[in-house]
Amino acid sequence: MRIRTGNQRIQKTGARFSVFPVLILLAVFLFSLCFKVSEPGMIPVQAMSNLWTAVRLKIAELLHQPMALDRFEIIREQDFYYETIRRLKNSFVTLLSGAAVCAGGAVFQTMFRNPLASPNILGISTGVNLGTILFLYLFPTTAMGMLEQRYLYCFISAGILVGITMLAGWAAGRKLGNFSVMDMLVVGAVISQFGSVVTMYLQFRLEEIDVNLLTSYQEISMGIYVLTDTKSILTFLLLMTVSMGPMYLLRYRLNATVLEDMDARSMGVSTHRLRTAGMLCGAVLAVTALVACGDMGILSMAVPPVVRYLCRGADFRKILYYSICAGSILLLLARSLCSMIFVAGMALPVNFAISVLVLPLFVFAMSRQRSVYA
Amino acid sequence: MRNDHIRTDKIQIRRSETSSDVERLKAEREKTRKFKKGNRMMVVLGAVLILVFFFSTALFVTVSREHFHPAYLMELSRAQMMRFFNFITGAGAEGGIQFITCRNVMIVMAGACLAASGAVYQGVFKNILASPTTLGVMSGGSLGNILYALLFVSLSPVSAKLSDLSASSLSEIPLLDRNLQSFMVLLGCFMAVLTVVGITLILGRGRIRSDHLIITGIIFSSIIGSFSSLVQYYLIERNPADPRIDIIRSMTMGGFGNTYKPDQMMLMLGFLAPCVCALMSVAGRMDILALGDEQAATMGLNVVFFRNLIIAVNTVMTAVIIAFCGQIGFIGFIIPLAARRLVGPRFRRLLPASMLMGATLLLIIYDIAHLISMTAYMNVLTSALGSIVMVIALIRGGGVSRAD
């Protein structure tokens, strides 16, 4: 309850969310729809009219109106129709994966009370890269068409790496009597270093088979190639819903993991179960996003501390909301700006741009905090 | 009366002295026992190293999968041993034994110095994560290598011929030109460490905190890693047969394929020996530094100066190894853990022990790599072994705080 001069009112105790980030997100989304250098001659008005046509056609198709019958005629009249649809899908996937990566990072960091305990340090990034390259190595000719297998391989390899990390951290903590984040981080750093060395070795072997395979691996891991077909978008949405649902339901309880274990237990919250649930959800989110959009794991480490610094607090609900917005904005912005920067005749990979763009912010946010986790 | 009083006092004092004397004697005996045990351990480690060195020089070069027959192997080994013996006694070098010996000496140096630098970093920063890899030295080296590949490797046929020259005419090329890649890598390492330490100083407002240092190092490494993959991507897209790609990539895998010449060995030794001597001479003060900044300051140590000195010396040591042998991970991670188990945390013991163990381990790994013909991918093997050992040690030792 807060008393204000003038009108006295009782304020709700729930967290208040600003609409501002969502507005920025919408603006950036529109920007990424309108501007891209890869299709010269296409103006923003045309993109908008194409989108409007697409929406009208979809509605007509659903309601069985006569307009749906001559849709090919209508589409032929529009310039750049398919380019616009592709751009829409691309931006949509980018937005979702930025959101998912940062949500995963926020969950991990809140649970472990440490900004380094993010998916990319605990081995998820490396796991996804390893899964992708193993998959390419095993199915050199048919790799790009096999979506389920790709998800399967990435999930299995990331699961193994994260599982080893967690188990080792848990076993080390059990011996001491309490769970230690630092142990887990050490194991994670070790495991992911090993994974990246194996990935590098497999790159050598991949080049021996076919150089084009190596190029396609690089395109996947650097975020140039994005999964935009309908099936993969649906899979993405399904996995995201499955993992975001529990997180939304647990949003109050996850705050309790910030407390010490004993305190949380005395308040009636089982931190162990909560950690397991949160970890599963966060890992699924991060892996899904990384499979769809390349190795953007650095976002999951860098964005939540910046958000925590800007919010001046560690309320999980706020952190989750603002991290999702900030991640989507950053990834969308980086992708559309990268498509305009040409180095040696090719567009700049998003991975590099992200790490150059975000890490100074992260360092700044870390330097302004008194303790590592505030 | 007065005298009596004094006498009883004296007696009491003497009595108390004797009881404390016994304890002190016990403690001293315990200490000498431990010291002797440590000495014995050192002798054992040294003997093992010499044995492994002898075996890998005289025996393992001859092993290959094609001729894996015991009698043939025995015959080859005997011949090799004779050559080695001749080389050592100065009777003459035949069959490239001088190159093999040189390479093995370099492996020994690399293993020893990587392990020593790992031990020093872990002890001084009191953090198991602190190692040459996490502090950005290795990624700085790869940055220097990339710059070398992009700036100095010309694709003209003349320079391609240069690499095929025979050894006699190679020695006529000046030292700097011959080892330009190594020097670029060295420069990259130094710049990386300066950058990381500078950012850490800015972060901590003039003080170096170990967690800041590690965070900055990891971030720096990830930026360099993405830059490296970016450069590789562009090079492969333009021309898949570009020799610069191999130059960039072979660095990340580590190996002793290029390091077998005596002058390279002397160059490496000239850099490394002073560093090791310097570290050994300040070993006692590193113990004090490991107590913590404030404790060390109250004991009269110039903490900032010493820490900077140690970082500088360590960086030189690691950078020289990276420059000549490429990235070899995890030796600096695992060896100090095991060495601390064996001889305790005091640097005067820990440093030599970890050097001996590191050298032994790297030799053994090289021999295994020779057997399965993966000598160009040393980093894969050391990482595989290192990660397994590390995880097991963490689980059994009960965490970072206990593993220290």
Tab-separated table of C-alpha atoms in Angstrom, chain B:
chain	number	residue	atom	x	y	z
B	1	MET	CA	61.681	-18.156	50.638
B	2	ARG	CA	62.143	-15.876	47.690
B	3	ASN	CA	64.611	-18.187	46.037
B	4	ASP	CA	62.291	-21.098	46.564
B	5	HIS	CA	59.514	-19.251	44.943
B	6	ILE	CA	61.628	-18.466	41.962
B	7	ARG	CA	62.774	-22.035	41.744
B	8	THR	CA	59.288	-23.409	41.769
B	9	ASP	CA	58.416	-20.912	39.123
B	10	LYS	CA	61.326	-22.039	37.040
B	11	ILE	CA	60.398	-25.639	37.529
B	12	GLN	CA	56.879	-24.914	36.466
B	13	ILE	CA	58.106	-23.083	33.485
B	14	ARG	CA	60.422	-25.906	32.604
B	15	ARG	CA	57.655	-28.381	33.030
B	16	SER	CA	55.412	-26.439	30.704
B	17	GLU	CA	58.308	-26.061	28.310
B	18	THR	CA	58.859	-29.772	28.206
B	19	SER	CA	55.236	-30.495	27.453
B	20	SER	CA	55.192	-27.955	24.641
B	21	ASP	CA	58.546	-29.255	23.501
B	22	VAL	CA	57.132	-32.699	23.062
B	23	GLU	CA	54.315	-31.326	20.997
B	24	ARG	CA	56.681	-29.250	18.920
B	25	LEU	CA	58.945	-32.224	18.421
B	26	LYS	CA	55.992	-34.293	17.375
B	27	ALA	CA	54.911	-31.623	14.963
B	28	GLU	CA	58.405	-31.317	13.576
B	29	ARG	CA	58.714	-35.027	13.193
B	30	GLU	CA	55.399	-35.076	11.414
B	31	LYS	CA	56.592	-32.281	9.185
B	32	THR	CA	59.858	-33.994	8.325
B	33	ARG	CA	57.977	-37.192	7.660
B	34	LYS	CA	55.689	-35.386	5.305
B	35	PHE	CA	58.663	-33.609	3.755
B	36	LYS	CA	60.440	-36.882	3.201
B	37	LYS	CA	57.283	-38.363	1.796
B	38	GLY	CA	57.001	-35.412	-0.572
B	39	ASN	CA	60.634	-35.818	-1.568
B	40	ARG	CA	60.091	-39.464	-2.245
B	41	MET	CA	57.047	-38.598	-4.330
B	42	MET	CA	59.122	-36.122	-6.332
B	43	VAL	CA	61.802	-38.718	-6.989
B	44	VAL	CA	59.170	-41.210	-8.098
B	45	LEU	CA	57.585	-38.676	-10.424
B	46	GLY	CA	60.952	-37.768	-11.899
B	47	ALA	CA	61.811	-41.410	-12.445
B	48	VAL	CA	58.489	-42.017	-14.137
B	49	LEU	CA	59.067	-39.038	-16.415
B	50	ILE	CA	62.529	-40.231	-17.404
B	51	LEU	CA	61.205	-43.712	-18.032
B	52	VAL	CA	58.331	-42.463	-20.164
B	53	PHE	CA	60.653	-40.157	-22.064
B	54	PHE	CA	63.022	-42.997	-22.800
B	55	PHE	CA	60.218	-45.268	-23.890
B	56	SER	CA	58.542	-42.750	-26.123
B	57	THR	CA	61.834	-41.763	-27.724
B	58	ALA	CA	63.226	-45.196	-28.220
B	59	LEU	CA	60.150	-47.320	-28.564
B	60	PHE	CA	57.060	-45.534	-29.659
B	61	VAL	CA	58.343	-43.919	-32.818
B	62	THR	CA	58.654	-47.307	-34.365
B	63	VAL	CA	55.146	-48.441	-33.552
B	64	SER	CA	52.600	-48.226	-36.269
B	65	ARG	CA	49.492	-50.178	-36.967
B	66	GLU	CA	50.744	-51.542	-40.247
B	67	HIS	CA	53.678	-53.478	-38.813
B	68	PHE	CA	52.229	-54.660	-35.581
B	69	HIS	CA	54.205	-57.832	-35.120
B	70	PRO	CA	56.072	-58.412	-31.835
B	71	ALA	CA	59.321	-59.678	-33.285
B	72	TYR	CA	59.481	-56.921	-35.878
B	73	LEU	CA	58.647	-54.410	-33.173
B	74	MET	CA	61.377	-55.713	-30.914
B	75	GLU	CA	63.922	-55.497	-33.684
B	76	LEU	CA	62.912	-51.964	-34.597
B	77	SER	CA	62.969	-50.893	-30.971
B	78	ARG	CA	66.410	-52.341	-30.459
B	79	ALA	CA	67.728	-50.457	-33.446
B	80	GLN	CA	66.049	-47.275	-32.263
B	81	MET	CA	67.490	-47.701	-28.776
B	82	MET	CA	70.953	-48.101	-30.254
B	83	ARG	CA	70.477	-44.916	-32.250
B	84	PHE	CA	69.238	-43.073	-29.183
B	85	PHE	CA	72.189	-44.305	-27.157
B	86	ASN	CA	74.590	-43.223	-29.874
B	87	PHE	CA	72.949	-39.821	-30.050
B	88	ILE	CA	73.173	-39.295	-26.303
B	89	THR	CA	76.780	-40.352	-26.063
B	90	GLY	CA	77.649	-38.169	-29.031
B	91	ALA	CA	78.634	-41.002	-31.287
B	92	GLY	CA	76.428	-39.719	-34.070
B	93	ALA	CA	72.874	-39.065	-35.091
B	94	GLU	CA	71.247	-41.256	-37.662
B	95	GLY	CA	67.738	-41.977	-38.760
B	96	GLY	CA	66.366	-38.627	-37.609
B	97	ILE	CA	66.846	-39.452	-33.959
B	98	GLN	CA	67.821	-35.850	-33.210
B	99	PHE	CA	64.455	-34.627	-34.486
B	100	ILE	CA	62.568	-37.202	-32.444
B	101	THR	CA	64.488	-36.313	-29.321
B	102	CYS	CA	63.926	-32.626	-29.946
B	103	ARG	CA	60.215	-33.139	-30.399
B	104	ASN	CA	59.961	-35.151	-27.216
B	105	VAL	CA	61.910	-32.525	-25.284
B	106	MET	CA	59.469	-29.957	-26.594
B	107	ILE	CA	56.520	-32.089	-25.539
B	108	VAL	CA	58.051	-32.351	-22.088
B	109	MET	CA	58.528	-28.602	-21.913
B	110	ALA	CA	55.025	-27.904	-23.133
B	111	GLY	CA	53.395	-30.285	-20.702
B	112	ALA	CA	55.468	-29.070	-17.792
B	113	CYS	CA	54.846	-25.402	-18.406
B	114	LEU	CA	51.135	-25.768	-19.118
B	115	ALA	CA	50.685	-27.701	-15.890
B	116	ALA	CA	52.774	-25.209	-13.927
B	117	SER	CA	50.852	-22.236	-15.254
B	118	GLY	CA	47.579	-23.962	-14.473
B	119	ALA	CA	48.743	-24.627	-10.922
B	120	VAL	CA	49.811	-21.030	-10.451
B	121	TYR	CA	46.593	-19.575	-11.853
B	122	GLN	CA	44.405	-21.887	-9.769
B	123	GLY	CA	46.363	-21.183	-6.626
B	124	VAL	CA	46.649	-17.445	-7.000
B	125	PHE	CA	43.057	-16.837	-8.025
B	126	LYS	CA	41.765	-19.551	-5.705
B	127	ASN	CA	39.474	-20.675	-8.453
B	128	ILE	CA	39.538	-23.967	-10.241
B	129	LEU	CA	38.206	-22.335	-13.402
B	130	ALA	CA	41.244	-20.104	-13.757
B	131	SER	CA	43.470	-21.539	-16.421
B	132	PRO	CA	45.175	-20.291	-19.579
B	133	THR	CA	42.070	-21.227	-21.527
B	134	THR	CA	39.586	-19.265	-19.483
B	135	LEU	CA	41.750	-16.178	-19.196
B	136	GLY	CA	41.794	-15.678	-22.933
B	137	VAL	CA	45.424	-16.517	-23.660
B	138	MET	CA	44.552	-19.326	-26.018
B	139	SER	CA	41.918	-17.385	-27.909
B	140	GLY	CA	44.320	-14.456	-28.164
B	141	GLY	CA	46.777	-16.854	-29.731
B	142	SER	CA	44.234	-17.952	-32.277
B	143	LEU	CA	43.458	-14.299	-33.022
B	144	GLY	CA	47.151	-13.680	-33.680
B	145	ASN	CA	47.215	-16.732	-35.898
B	146	ILE	CA	44.233	-15.499	-37.886
B	147	LEU	CA	45.887	-12.120	-38.347
B	148	TYR	CA	49.043	-13.871	-39.495
B	149	ALA	CA	47.084	-15.922	-41.988
B	150	LEU	CA	45.214	-12.909	-43.322
B	151	LEU	CA	48.088	-10.422	-43.428
B	152	PHE	CA	51.276	-12.344	-44.079
B	153	VAL	CA	50.375	-15.499	-45.954
B	154	SER	CA	50.516	-14.570	-49.567
B	155	LEU	CA	49.032	-16.973	-52.039
B	156	SER	CA	51.653	-16.425	-54.714
B	157	PRO	CA	53.572	-19.483	-55.951
B	158	VAL	CA	56.872	-18.104	-54.594
B	159	SER	CA	55.752	-18.328	-50.999
B	160	ALA	CA	54.333	-21.777	-51.594
B	161	LYS	CA	57.794	-22.816	-52.708
B	162	LEU	CA	59.278	-21.395	-49.545
B	163	SER	CA	57.695	-24.067	-47.414
B	164	ASP	CA	59.210	-26.848	-49.516
B	165	LEU	CA	62.781	-25.668	-49.109
B	166	SER	CA	65.266	-28.043	-47.625
B	167	ALA	CA	66.598	-27.573	-44.119
B	168	SER	CA	69.970	-26.150	-45.145
B	169	SER	CA	68.560	-23.263	-47.115
B	170	LEU	CA	65.819	-22.755	-44.534
B	171	SER	CA	68.393	-21.773	-41.962
B	172	GLU	CA	69.500	-18.907	-44.176
B	173	ILE	CA	66.146	-17.206	-43.758
B	174	PRO	CA	66.266	-14.829	-40.800
B	175	LEU	CA	64.849	-16.027	-37.509
B	176	LEU	CA	61.947	-13.612	-37.463
B	177	ASP	CA	60.764	-14.597	-40.918
B	178	ARG	CA	61.089	-18.278	-40.205
B	179	ASN	CA	59.044	-18.117	-37.018
B	180	LEU	CA	56.751	-15.288	-38.030
B	181	GLN	CA	53.639	-17.284	-37.225
B	182	SER	CA	54.882	-18.071	-33.740
B	183	PHE	CA	55.730	-14.453	-33.097
B	184	MET	CA	52.330	-13.284	-34.305
B	185	VAL	CA	50.665	-15.805	-32.023
B	186	LEU	CA	52.828	-14.608	-29.154
B	187	LEU	CA	51.817	-11.024	-29.840
B	188	GLY	CA	48.148	-12.030	-29.962
B	189	CYS	CA	48.428	-13.763	-26.600
B	190	PHE	CA	49.977	-10.728	-24.945
B	191	MET	CA	47.411	-8.374	-26.415
B	192	ALA	CA	44.615	-10.682	-25.264
B	193	VAL	CA	45.874	-10.801	-21.711
B	194	LEU	CA	46.370	-7.045	-21.637
B	195	THR	CA	42.818	-6.575	-22.895
B	196	VAL	CA	41.307	-9.012	-20.414
B	197	VAL	CA	43.221	-7.624	-17.452
B	198	GLY	CA	42.435	-4.065	-18.528
B	199	ILE	CA	38.712	-4.765	-18.749
B	200	THR	CA	38.880	-6.490	-15.366
B	201	LEU	CA	40.571	-3.447	-13.882
B	202	ILE	CA	37.876	-1.199	-15.314
B	203	LEU	CA	35.184	-3.548	-13.982
B	204	GLY	CA	36.635	-3.759	-10.499
B	205	ARG	CA	37.577	-0.045	-10.425
B	206	GLY	CA	41.290	-0.655	-10.096
B	207	ARG	CA	41.157	-4.016	-8.357
B	208	ILE	CA	41.412	-7.430	-9.925
B	209	ARG	CA	38.699	-9.791	-8.779
B	210	SER	CA	39.063	-13.368	-9.867
B	211	ASP	CA	35.415	-13.840	-10.832
B	212	HIS	CA	35.521	-10.684	-12.952
B	213	LEU	CA	38.687	-11.934	-14.579
B	214	ILE	CA	37.142	-15.274	-15.436
B	215	ILE	CA	33.919	-13.769	-16.752
B	216	THR	CA	35.854	-11.335	-18.923
B	217	GLY	CA	38.105	-14.124	-20.165
B	218	ILE	CA	35.188	-16.350	-21.131
B	219	ILE	CA	33.454	-13.499	-22.932
B	220	PHE	CA	36.619	-12.511	-24.743
B	221	SER	CA	37.142	-16.115	-25.787
B	222	SER	CA	33.631	-16.372	-27.143
B	223	ILE	CA	34.044	-13.181	-29.183
B	224	ILE	CA	37.314	-14.425	-30.624
B	225	GLY	CA	35.743	-17.809	-31.288
B	226	SER	CA	32.929	-16.291	-33.288
B	227	PHE	CA	35.419	-14.078	-35.140
B	228	SER	CA	37.453	-17.141	-36.017
B	229	SER	CA	34.451	-19.010	-37.346
B	230	LEU	CA	33.460	-15.881	-39.288
B	231	VAL	CA	36.839	-15.695	-41.010
B	232	GLN	CA	36.765	-19.408	-41.784
B	233	TYR	CA	33.266	-19.072	-43.207
B	234	TYR	CA	34.289	-16.268	-45.543
B	235	LEU	CA	37.441	-18.045	-46.660
B	236	ILE	CA	35.612	-21.303	-47.362
B	237	GLU	CA	32.812	-19.530	-49.212
B	238	ARG	CA	35.310	-17.836	-51.510
B	239	ASN	CA	37.684	-20.707	-52.114
B	240	PRO	CA	37.422	-24.055	-50.341
B	241	ALA	CA	41.023	-24.959	-51.228
B	242	ASP	CA	42.491	-21.893	-49.550
B	243	PRO	CA	45.639	-22.867	-47.596
B	244	ARG	CA	44.899	-20.200	-45.002
B	245	ILE	CA	41.965	-22.229	-43.690
B	246	ASP	CA	44.336	-25.028	-42.739
B	247	ILE	CA	46.678	-22.565	-41.055
B	248	ILE	CA	43.833	-21.184	-38.970
B	249	ARG	CA	42.377	-24.551	-38.101
B	250	SER	CA	45.516	-26.512	-37.354
B	251	MET	CA	46.236	-24.001	-34.617
B	252	THR	CA	43.070	-24.910	-32.750
B	253	MET	CA	43.864	-28.595	-32.781
B	254	GLY	CA	47.369	-28.425	-31.400
B	255	GLY	CA	50.170	-30.674	-32.437
B	256	PHE	CA	53.881	-31.154	-32.620
B	257	GLY	CA	54.081	-31.626	-36.354
B	258	ASN	CA	56.077	-28.459	-36.983
B	259	THR	CA	58.233	-28.499	-33.898
B	260	TYR	CA	61.153	-30.802	-34.240
B	261	LYS	CA	64.122	-28.574	-35.008
B	262	PRO	CA	66.865	-27.929	-32.457
B	263	ASP	CA	66.784	-24.161	-32.987
B	264	GLN	CA	63.078	-24.093	-32.197
B	265	MET	CA	63.785	-26.071	-29.065
B	266	MET	CA	66.474	-23.627	-27.995
B	267	LEU	CA	64.167	-20.688	-28.720
B	268	MET	CA	61.436	-22.222	-26.591
B	269	LEU	CA	63.860	-23.102	-23.838
B	270	GLY	CA	65.234	-19.576	-23.843
B	271	PHE	CA	61.768	-18.217	-23.167
B	272	LEU	CA	60.573	-20.888	-20.789
B	273	ALA	CA	63.546	-21.459	-18.507
B	274	PRO	CA	63.632	-17.912	-17.061
B	275	CYS	CA	59.877	-18.035	-16.502
B	276	VAL	CA	60.073	-21.303	-14.601
B	277	CYS	CA	62.995	-19.996	-12.544
B	278	ALA	CA	61.078	-16.823	-11.755
B	279	LEU	CA	58.018	-18.771	-10.680
B	280	MET	CA	60.067	-21.103	-8.512
B	281	SER	CA	61.844	-18.193	-6.859
B	282	VAL	CA	58.574	-16.565	-5.822
B	283	ALA	CA	56.910	-19.844	-4.830
B	284	GLY	CA	56.874	-18.956	-1.138
B	285	ARG	CA	55.238	-15.632	-1.816
B	286	MET	CA	52.605	-17.262	-3.976
B	287	ASP	CA	51.636	-19.280	-0.910
B	288	ILE	CA	51.082	-16.022	0.917
B	289	LEU	CA	49.145	-14.613	-2.027
B	290	ALA	CA	46.869	-17.646	-1.955
B	291	LEU	CA	45.756	-16.673	1.549
B	292	GLY	CA	43.787	-13.777	0.147
B	293	ASP	CA	44.507	-10.162	-0.689
B	294	GLU	CA	44.121	-8.645	2.769
B	295	GLN	CA	45.976	-11.382	4.598
B	296	ALA	CA	48.796	-11.162	2.111
B	297	ALA	CA	48.916	-7.381	2.445
B	298	THR	CA	49.166	-7.588	6.238
B	299	MET	CA	52.051	-9.997	5.840
B	300	GLY	CA	53.984	-7.364	3.981
B	301	LEU	CA	53.466	-8.445	0.409
B	302	ASN	CA	52.916	-6.024	-2.413
B	303	VAL	CA	49.824	-7.816	-3.661
B	304	VAL	CA	49.166	-5.839	-6.834
B	305	PHE	CA	52.748	-5.984	-7.991
B	306	PHE	CA	53.098	-9.669	-7.311
B	307	ARG	CA	49.858	-10.642	-8.904
B	308	ASN	CA	50.704	-8.679	-12.030
B	309	LEU	CA	54.159	-10.203	-12.099
B	310	ILE	CA	52.764	-13.692	-11.812
B	311	ILE	CA	50.172	-13.073	-14.504
B	312	ALA	CA	52.866	-11.679	-16.794
B	313	VAL	CA	55.271	-14.562	-16.267
B	314	ASN	CA	52.509	-17.105	-16.646
B	315	THR	CA	51.301	-15.477	-19.820
B	316	VAL	CA	54.748	-15.543	-21.367
B	317	MET	CA	55.040	-19.203	-20.515
B	318	THR	CA	51.669	-20.208	-21.916
B	319	ALA	CA	51.962	-17.976	-24.942
B	320	VAL	CA	55.282	-19.465	-25.997
B	321	ILE	CA	53.804	-22.944	-25.859
B	322	ILE	CA	50.742	-21.907	-27.813
B	323	ALA	CA	52.927	-20.177	-30.365
B	324	PHE	CA	54.944	-23.283	-31.088
B	325	CYS	CA	52.580	-26.148	-30.392
B	326	GLY	CA	49.081	-24.739	-30.870
B	327	GLN	CA	46.258	-25.053	-28.407
B	328	ILE	CA	46.536	-27.956	-26.012
B	329	GLY	CA	43.763	-27.724	-23.508
B	330	PHE	CA	43.071	-29.263	-20.130
B	331	ILE	CA	46.647	-30.042	-19.093
B	332	GLY	CA	46.560	-26.921	-16.957
B	333	PHE	CA	43.147	-27.961	-15.652
B	334	ILE	CA	43.674	-31.484	-14.455
B	335	ILE	CA	47.319	-31.802	-13.508
B	336	PRO	CA	47.232	-29.284	-10.629
B	337	LEU	CA	44.233	-31.105	-9.168
B	338	ALA	CA	46.068	-34.401	-9.113
B	339	ALA	CA	49.338	-32.833	-8.002
B	340	ARG	CA	47.619	-31.106	-5.100
B	341	ARG	CA	46.265	-34.468	-4.014
B	342	LEU	CA	49.734	-35.942	-4.088
B	343	VAL	CA	51.978	-33.291	-2.570
B	344	GLY	CA	49.707	-30.747	-0.956
B	345	PRO	CA	48.958	-27.147	-1.796
B	346	ARG	CA	52.328	-25.523	-1.106
B	347	PHE	CA	53.829	-24.125	-4.248
B	348	ARG	CA	57.395	-25.114	-3.512
B	349	ARG	CA	56.251	-28.707	-3.863
B	350	LEU	CA	53.268	-28.249	-6.086
B	351	LEU	CA	55.060	-26.530	-8.958
B	352	PRO	CA	57.763	-29.155	-9.582
B	353	ALA	CA	55.341	-31.993	-9.011
B	354	SER	CA	52.789	-30.636	-11.451
B	355	MET	CA	55.521	-29.930	-13.993
B	356	LEU	CA	56.760	-33.501	-13.821
B	357	MET	CA	53.265	-34.902	-13.995
B	358	GLY	CA	52.236	-32.654	-16.855
B	359	ALA	CA	55.264	-33.623	-18.897
B	360	THR	CA	54.626	-37.313	-18.279
B	361	LEU	CA	50.978	-37.060	-19.167
B	362	LEU	CA	51.566	-35.140	-22.393
B	363	LEU	CA	54.213	-37.641	-23.483
B	364	ILE	CA	51.869	-40.551	-22.824
B	365	ILE	CA	49.052	-38.823	-24.690
B	366	TYR	CA	51.365	-38.143	-27.619
B	367	ASP	CA	52.321	-41.797	-27.737
B	368	ILE	CA	48.691	-42.843	-27.747
B	369	ALA	CA	48.000	-40.324	-30.493
B	370	HIS	CA	50.862	-41.840	-32.431
B	371	LEU	CA	49.324	-45.286	-32.073
B	372	ILE	CA	45.927	-44.210	-33.384
B	373	SER	CA	47.493	-41.761	-35.862
B	374	MET	CA	45.852	-38.649	-34.470
B	375	THR	CA	48.983	-36.635	-33.755
B	376	ALA	CA	47.554	-33.660	-35.627
B	377	TYR	CA	44.596	-33.545	-33.239
B	378	MET	CA	46.267	-33.481	-29.855
B	379	ASN	CA	43.673	-31.141	-28.442
B	380	VAL	CA	40.901	-33.680	-28.972
B	381	LEU	CA	42.727	-36.330	-26.980
B	382	THR	CA	43.821	-34.070	-24.139
B	383	SER	CA	40.335	-32.622	-23.905
B	384	ALA	CA	38.688	-36.015	-23.862
B	385	LEU	CA	40.983	-37.317	-21.164
B	386	GLY	CA	40.946	-34.040	-19.265
B	387	SER	CA	37.194	-33.671	-19.165
B	388	ILE	CA	36.688	-37.227	-17.949
B	389	VAL	CA	39.334	-36.895	-15.248
B	390	MET	CA	38.023	-33.506	-14.227
B	391	VAL	CA	34.438	-34.638	-13.850
B	392	ILE	CA	35.441	-37.727	-11.886
B	393	ALA	CA	37.712	-35.680	-9.637
B	394	LEU	CA	34.958	-33.180	-8.975
B	395	ILE	CA	32.443	-35.867	-8.134
B	396	ARG	CA	34.760	-37.857	-5.921
B	397	GLY	CA	36.459	-34.909	-4.289
B	398	GLY	CA	33.170	-33.279	-3.462
B	399	GLY	CA	33.215	-30.089	-5.427
B	400	VAL	CA	35.394	-27.170	-6.281
B	401	SER	CA	35.991	-26.021	-2.748
B	402	ARG	CA	37.191	-29.451	-1.726
B	403	ALA	CA	39.112	-30.158	-4.907
B	404	ASP	CA	41.278	-27.112	-4.312
